Short mmCIF file of C-alpha atoms and ligand atoms in Angstrom, two decimals:
data_model
loop_
_atom_site.label_atom_id
_atom_site.label_comp_id
_atom_site.label_asym_id
_atom_site.label_seq_id
_atom_site.Cartn_x
_atom_site.Cartn_y
_atom_site.Cartn_z
CA UNK C 1 25.65 -4.16 -31.91
CA UNK C 2 23.10 -6.01 -30.70
CA UNK C 3 20.23 -2.90 -29.12
CA UNK C 4 20.73 -4.93 -25.24
CA UNK C 5 24.45 -4.92 -25.40
CA UNK C 6 23.81 -1.24 -26.12
CA UNK C 7 21.48 -0.63 -23.03
CA UNK C 8 23.96 -3.15 -20.91
CA UNK C 9 27.05 -0.59 -21.77
CA UNK C 10 24.53 2.18 -21.03
CA UNK C 11 24.09 0.62 -17.82
CA UNK C 12 27.68 -0.35 -17.07
CA UNK C 13 28.39 3.86 -17.93
CA UNK C 14 25.69 4.69 -15.40
CA UNK C 15 27.14 2.53 -12.77
CA UNK C 16 30.11 4.25 -13.38
CA UNK C 17 29.20 7.96 -13.00
CA UNK C 18 26.75 6.95 -10.76
CA UNK C 19 27.06 3.91 -8.58
CA UNK C 20 24.26 2.19 -7.30
CA UNK C 21 23.59 3.15 -3.02
CA UNK C 22 21.35 2.12 -0.74
CA UNK C 23 18.00 4.51 -0.63
CA UNK C 24 17.50 4.79 3.54
CA UNK C 25 21.42 4.94 4.00
CA UNK C 26 23.45 5.59 1.30
CA UNK C 27 25.87 3.02 1.60
CA UNK C 28 27.45 1.22 -1.94
CA UNK C 29 25.90 -1.40 -3.57
CA UNK C 30 27.58 -4.55 -5.29
CA UNK C 31 24.74 -3.93 -8.27
CA UNK C 32 21.34 -2.92 -9.52
CA UNK C 33 19.33 -5.61 -7.69
CA UNK C 34 15.94 -5.88 -7.57
CA UNK C 35 16.14 -3.96 -4.26
CA UNK C 36 17.52 -0.43 -3.79
CA UNK C 37 18.82 -1.28 -0.21
CA UNK C 38 21.77 -2.56 1.31
CA UNK C 39 21.95 -5.95 3.00
CA UNK C 40 21.96 -4.37 6.51
CA UNK C 41 19.02 -1.97 5.99
CA UNK C 42 16.83 -4.91 4.38
CA UNK C 43 17.58 -7.32 7.55
CA UNK C 44 16.63 -4.43 9.64
CA UNK C 45 12.47 -4.75 7.95
CA UNK C 46 9.82 -6.54 10.32
CA UNK C 47 7.97 -8.32 8.18
CA UNK C 48 5.08 -9.37 9.23
CA UNK C 49 4.80 -13.13 10.40
CA UNK C 50 1.40 -15.29 11.80
CA UNK C 51 0.08 -15.76 14.10
CA UNK C 52 -2.43 -12.71 12.70
CA UNK C 53 -6.01 -11.54 13.12
CA UNK C 54 -7.54 -13.86 10.21
CA UNK C 55 -9.90 -10.22 9.64
CA UNK C 56 -7.73 -7.57 10.04
CA UNK C 57 -4.39 -8.80 10.13
CA UNK C 58 -3.17 -7.34 13.36
CA UNK C 59 0.13 -9.40 14.27
CA UNK C 60 -0.12 -11.10 18.07
CA UNK C 61 2.70 -10.91 20.25
CA UNK C 62 2.83 -14.57 21.05
CA UNK C 63 4.84 -16.76 18.40
CA UNK C 64 3.01 -19.86 18.21
CA UNK C 65 -0.41 -20.60 17.44
CA UNK C 66 -2.82 -20.39 14.73
CA UNK C 67 -4.34 -16.81 13.08
CA UNK C 68 -7.85 -16.12 14.59
CA UNK C 69 -10.02 -13.07 14.83
CA UNK C 70 -8.45 -10.15 17.12
CA UNK C 71 -10.57 -8.78 19.96
CA UNK C 72 -11.36 -5.35 17.97
CA UNK C 73 -12.73 -7.73 14.92
CA UNK C 74 -14.76 -9.99 16.95
CA UNK C 75 -16.32 -7.03 18.33
CA UNK C 76 -17.41 -5.40 15.23
CA UNK C 77 -16.12 -7.46 11.63
CA UNK C 78 -14.82 -4.62 9.27
CA UNK C 79 -15.93 -4.01 5.38
CA UNK C 80 -13.39 -6.15 3.52
CA UNK C 81 -12.77 -9.31 3.99
CA UNK C 82 -9.01 -9.21 5.23
CA UNK C 83 -5.97 -6.94 5.30
CA UNK C 84 -2.65 -7.33 5.10
CA UNK C 85 0.79 -5.51 5.26
CA UNK C 86 4.18 -6.24 4.34
CA UNK C 87 5.67 -5.02 7.49
CA UNK C 88 6.18 -3.27 10.67
CA UNK C 89 6.30 1.36 9.52
CA UNK C 90 9.26 1.60 11.39
CA UNK C 91 13.48 1.35 10.34
CA UNK C 92 13.52 1.06 6.74
CA UNK C 93 10.22 0.73 5.64
CA UNK C 94 9.59 4.07 7.74
CA UNK C 95 12.74 5.72 6.01
CA UNK C 96 11.58 5.11 2.69
CA UNK C 97 8.09 5.79 2.74
CA UNK C 98 9.10 9.60 4.12
CA UNK C 99 11.42 9.93 1.19
CA UNK C 100 8.86 8.91 -1.61
CA UNK C 101 6.16 10.56 0.36
CA UNK C 102 7.68 13.81 1.29
CA UNK C 103 10.08 14.14 -0.28
CA UNK C 104 8.80 12.55 -3.89
CA UNK C 105 11.30 10.02 -4.52
CA UNK C 106 9.22 7.79 -6.94
CA UNK C 107 11.84 5.15 -7.37
CA UNK C 108 11.82 4.56 -3.77
CA UNK C 109 8.18 3.95 -3.92
CA UNK C 110 8.20 2.05 -7.41
CA UNK C 111 10.96 -0.36 -5.14
CA UNK C 112 8.63 -0.64 -2.23
CA UNK C 113 5.96 -1.14 -4.46
CA UNK C 114 7.74 -4.53 -5.85
CA UNK C 115 8.21 -5.57 -2.38
CA UNK C 116 4.50 -5.30 -1.95
CA UNK C 117 3.86 -7.37 -4.30
CA UNK C 118 5.90 -10.06 -4.58
CA UNK C 119 5.46 -11.09 -0.43
CA UNK C 120 3.36 -13.93 0.00
CA UNK C 121 0.09 -13.19 1.92
CA UNK C 122 -1.33 -16.25 2.64
CA UNK C 123 -5.24 -15.93 3.24
CA UNK C 124 -4.83 -13.00 0.12
CA UNK C 125 -4.75 -15.03 -2.85
CA UNK C 126 -4.55 -12.28 -5.07
CA UNK C 127 -5.47 -14.92 -8.25
CA UNK C 128 -9.18 -14.98 -7.53
CA UNK C 129 -9.20 -10.98 -7.61
CA UNK C 130 -10.58 -8.60 -10.72
CA UNK C 131 -9.48 -5.43 -9.89
CA UNK C 132 -6.56 -3.00 -8.17
CA UNK C 133 -7.83 0.20 -6.17
CA UNK C 134 -5.28 2.33 -4.73
CA UNK C 135 -7.01 4.73 -1.93
CA UNK C 136 -7.36 8.14 -3.45
CA UNK C 137 -6.11 11.40 -2.42
CA UNK C 138 -8.41 15.01 -2.56
CA UNK C 139 -7.47 16.81 -5.59
CA UNK C 140 -6.39 19.22 -2.95
CA UNK C 141 -3.45 17.11 -1.22
CA UNK C 142 -2.88 15.58 -4.77
CA UNK C 143 -1.87 19.10 -6.38
CA UNK C 144 0.01 19.81 -3.06
CA UNK C 145 1.96 15.77 -3.50
CA UNK C 146 1.99 15.63 -7.47
CA UNK C 147 1.38 12.27 -7.09
CA UNK C 148 -0.86 9.69 -5.34
CA UNK C 149 1.50 7.40 -3.64
CA UNK C 150 -1.40 4.37 -2.95
CA UNK C 151 -1.39 4.44 -6.79
CA UNK C 152 2.52 4.30 -7.33
CA UNK C 153 2.42 0.89 -5.20
CA UNK C 154 -0.72 -0.16 -7.60
CA UNK C 155 0.95 -0.18 -10.30
CA UNK C 156 3.02 -3.17 -9.06
CA UNK C 157 0.45 -4.80 -7.50
CA UNK C 158 -1.26 -4.79 -10.91
CA UNK C 159 1.61 -5.50 -12.76
CA UNK C 160 2.50 -8.67 -11.18
CA UNK C 161 -1.02 -10.38 -10.55
CA UNK C 162 -1.71 -9.20 -14.14
CA UNK C 163 -4.87 -7.37 -12.64
CA UNK C 164 -6.39 -4.51 -14.11
CA UNK C 165 -6.14 -1.28 -12.14
CA UNK C 166 -8.82 1.32 -11.77
CA UNK C 167 -7.77 4.57 -10.23
CA UNK C 168 -10.63 6.76 -11.26
CA UNK C 169 -13.85 4.87 -9.75
CA UNK C 170 -13.48 5.69 -6.41
CA UNK C 171 -12.63 9.37 -5.42
CA UNK C 172 -12.39 11.31 -2.63
CA UNK C 173 -14.04 14.31 -2.61
CA UNK C 174 -14.07 16.04 0.80
CA UNK C 175 -10.62 17.51 1.68
CA UNK C 176 -9.99 16.36 5.41
CA UNK C 177 -6.98 16.62 7.81
CA UNK C 178 -4.21 14.68 7.52
CA UNK C 179 -4.74 11.85 9.49
CA UNK C 180 -1.47 11.47 10.88
CA UNK C 181 -2.07 14.13 13.37
CA UNK C 182 -5.16 12.17 14.66
CA UNK C 183 -6.25 10.14 17.59
CA UNK C 184 -8.23 6.98 16.71
CA UNK C 185 -11.84 8.39 17.22
CA UNK C 186 -10.76 11.44 15.52
CA UNK C 187 -9.55 9.41 11.93
CA UNK C 188 -12.56 7.63 12.07
CA UNK C 189 -15.46 10.70 12.23
CA UNK C 190 -12.22 12.95 9.82
CA UNK C 191 -12.69 9.81 7.07
CA UNK C 192 -16.69 9.73 6.93
CA UNK C 193 -18.26 10.41 3.89
CA UNK C 194 -15.08 11.30 2.41
CA UNK C 195 -14.76 8.86 -0.52
CA UNK C 196 -17.90 8.15 -3.16
CA UNK C 197 -18.20 5.99 -6.54
CA UNK C 198 -18.57 7.76 -9.47
CA UNK C 199 -19.74 4.43 -11.66
CA UNK C 200 -21.29 1.79 -9.95
CA UNK C 201 -21.01 -0.45 -12.97
CA UNK C 202 -17.29 -0.67 -13.22
CA UNK C 203 -16.83 -2.15 -9.66
CA UNK C 204 -20.25 -4.47 -9.57
CA UNK C 205 -19.44 -7.90 -8.71
CA UNK C 206 -15.50 -7.33 -8.66
CA UNK C 207 -13.67 -8.72 -6.36
CA UNK C 208 -11.08 -5.76 -5.10
CA UNK C 209 -7.37 -5.75 -3.70
CA UNK C 210 -7.71 -1.73 -2.44
CA UNK C 211 -4.15 -0.96 -1.55
CA UNK C 212 -3.21 2.04 0.54
CA UNK C 213 0.78 2.81 2.28
CA UNK C 214 0.47 2.98 6.00
CA UNK C 215 -2.32 0.83 8.02
CA UNK C 216 -2.63 2.86 11.33
CA UNK C 217 -6.04 2.30 12.92
CA UNK C 218 -7.47 1.13 9.71
CA UNK C 219 -10.39 3.53 9.58
CA UNK C 220 -9.22 4.90 5.75
CA UNK C 221 -9.45 1.42 4.33
CA UNK C 222 -12.48 0.50 6.52
CA UNK C 223 -14.14 3.42 4.85
CA UNK C 224 -13.40 3.10 1.66
CA UNK C 225 -14.32 -0.29 1.53
CA UNK C 226 -18.13 0.43 3.09
CA UNK C 227 -18.17 2.83 0.23
CA UNK C 228 -17.17 0.13 -2.34
CA UNK C 229 -19.35 -2.60 -0.76
CA UNK C 230 -22.00 -0.57 -0.63
CA UNK C 231 -21.89 -0.05 -4.60
CA UNK C 232 -22.01 -3.16 -5.47
CA UNK C 233 -18.25 -4.85 -4.44
CA UNK C 234 -18.43 -8.57 -4.19
CA UNK C 235 -15.62 -8.29 -1.82
CA UNK C 236 -12.56 -6.22 -0.91
CA UNK C 237 -9.52 -7.02 0.44
CA UNK C 238 -7.05 -4.52 1.80
CA UNK C 239 -3.19 -4.74 1.11
CA UNK C 240 -0.58 -1.80 2.94
CA UNK C 241 2.92 -1.39 3.02
CA UNK C 242 3.59 -0.63 6.14
CA UNK C 243 1.58 -1.56 9.38
CA UNK C 244 1.92 0.97 12.27
ZN1 ZN F 1 21.87 0.36 3.68
ZN1 ZN F 2 -8.79 -7.79 13.54
#
């Protein structure tokens, strides 16, 4: 018997014993498709659609028109070239991120990472990038959570586009308060000086895709981008799963 036949039988048996269910609502799924969500949960995901800010990726409320800079990016250009997100941080994406981040469901994170890597991002032509770097966690937070959610997402992006992954060079050296509890201004001061590059040579001249799970005010990815650019990166593009 061929190995693949054995595998298929094993999967068949697993499906009988543990039929695949939707990650977020628990409904039975017709099979083990690429995404672990039912059609209904998939249908309520609000994917990011243009027009968007050409820099930070903020979606504009008008339905028509070309992409352009938003007010905030006109006033102060971010240190990253472009930021893009898969969709809005609500409904299915919010529930799935919670399962992943706060309940340790790594398989949810891997599925989200695949969806994130598969989506098209106009100006983020991923083929041109040479390094994928996740937003790092401080060692203390890493011990609490047991994993870095951004690294789980980064692996999928790195695999899909065949871009090397570097999760050692950018480090978080200051243990900061969780951003979730803070307002915009406090978020910026909270992460200031919290990151460092351990070895400039590893990022020098690279065009980097910086990965994080949620983009809220952008203060974390802004701070990381500043540090990467200051240390010789050629460009930093930001890709996040969801935008709050
Ligand atoms: Zn569902
Ligand atoms: Zn903007």
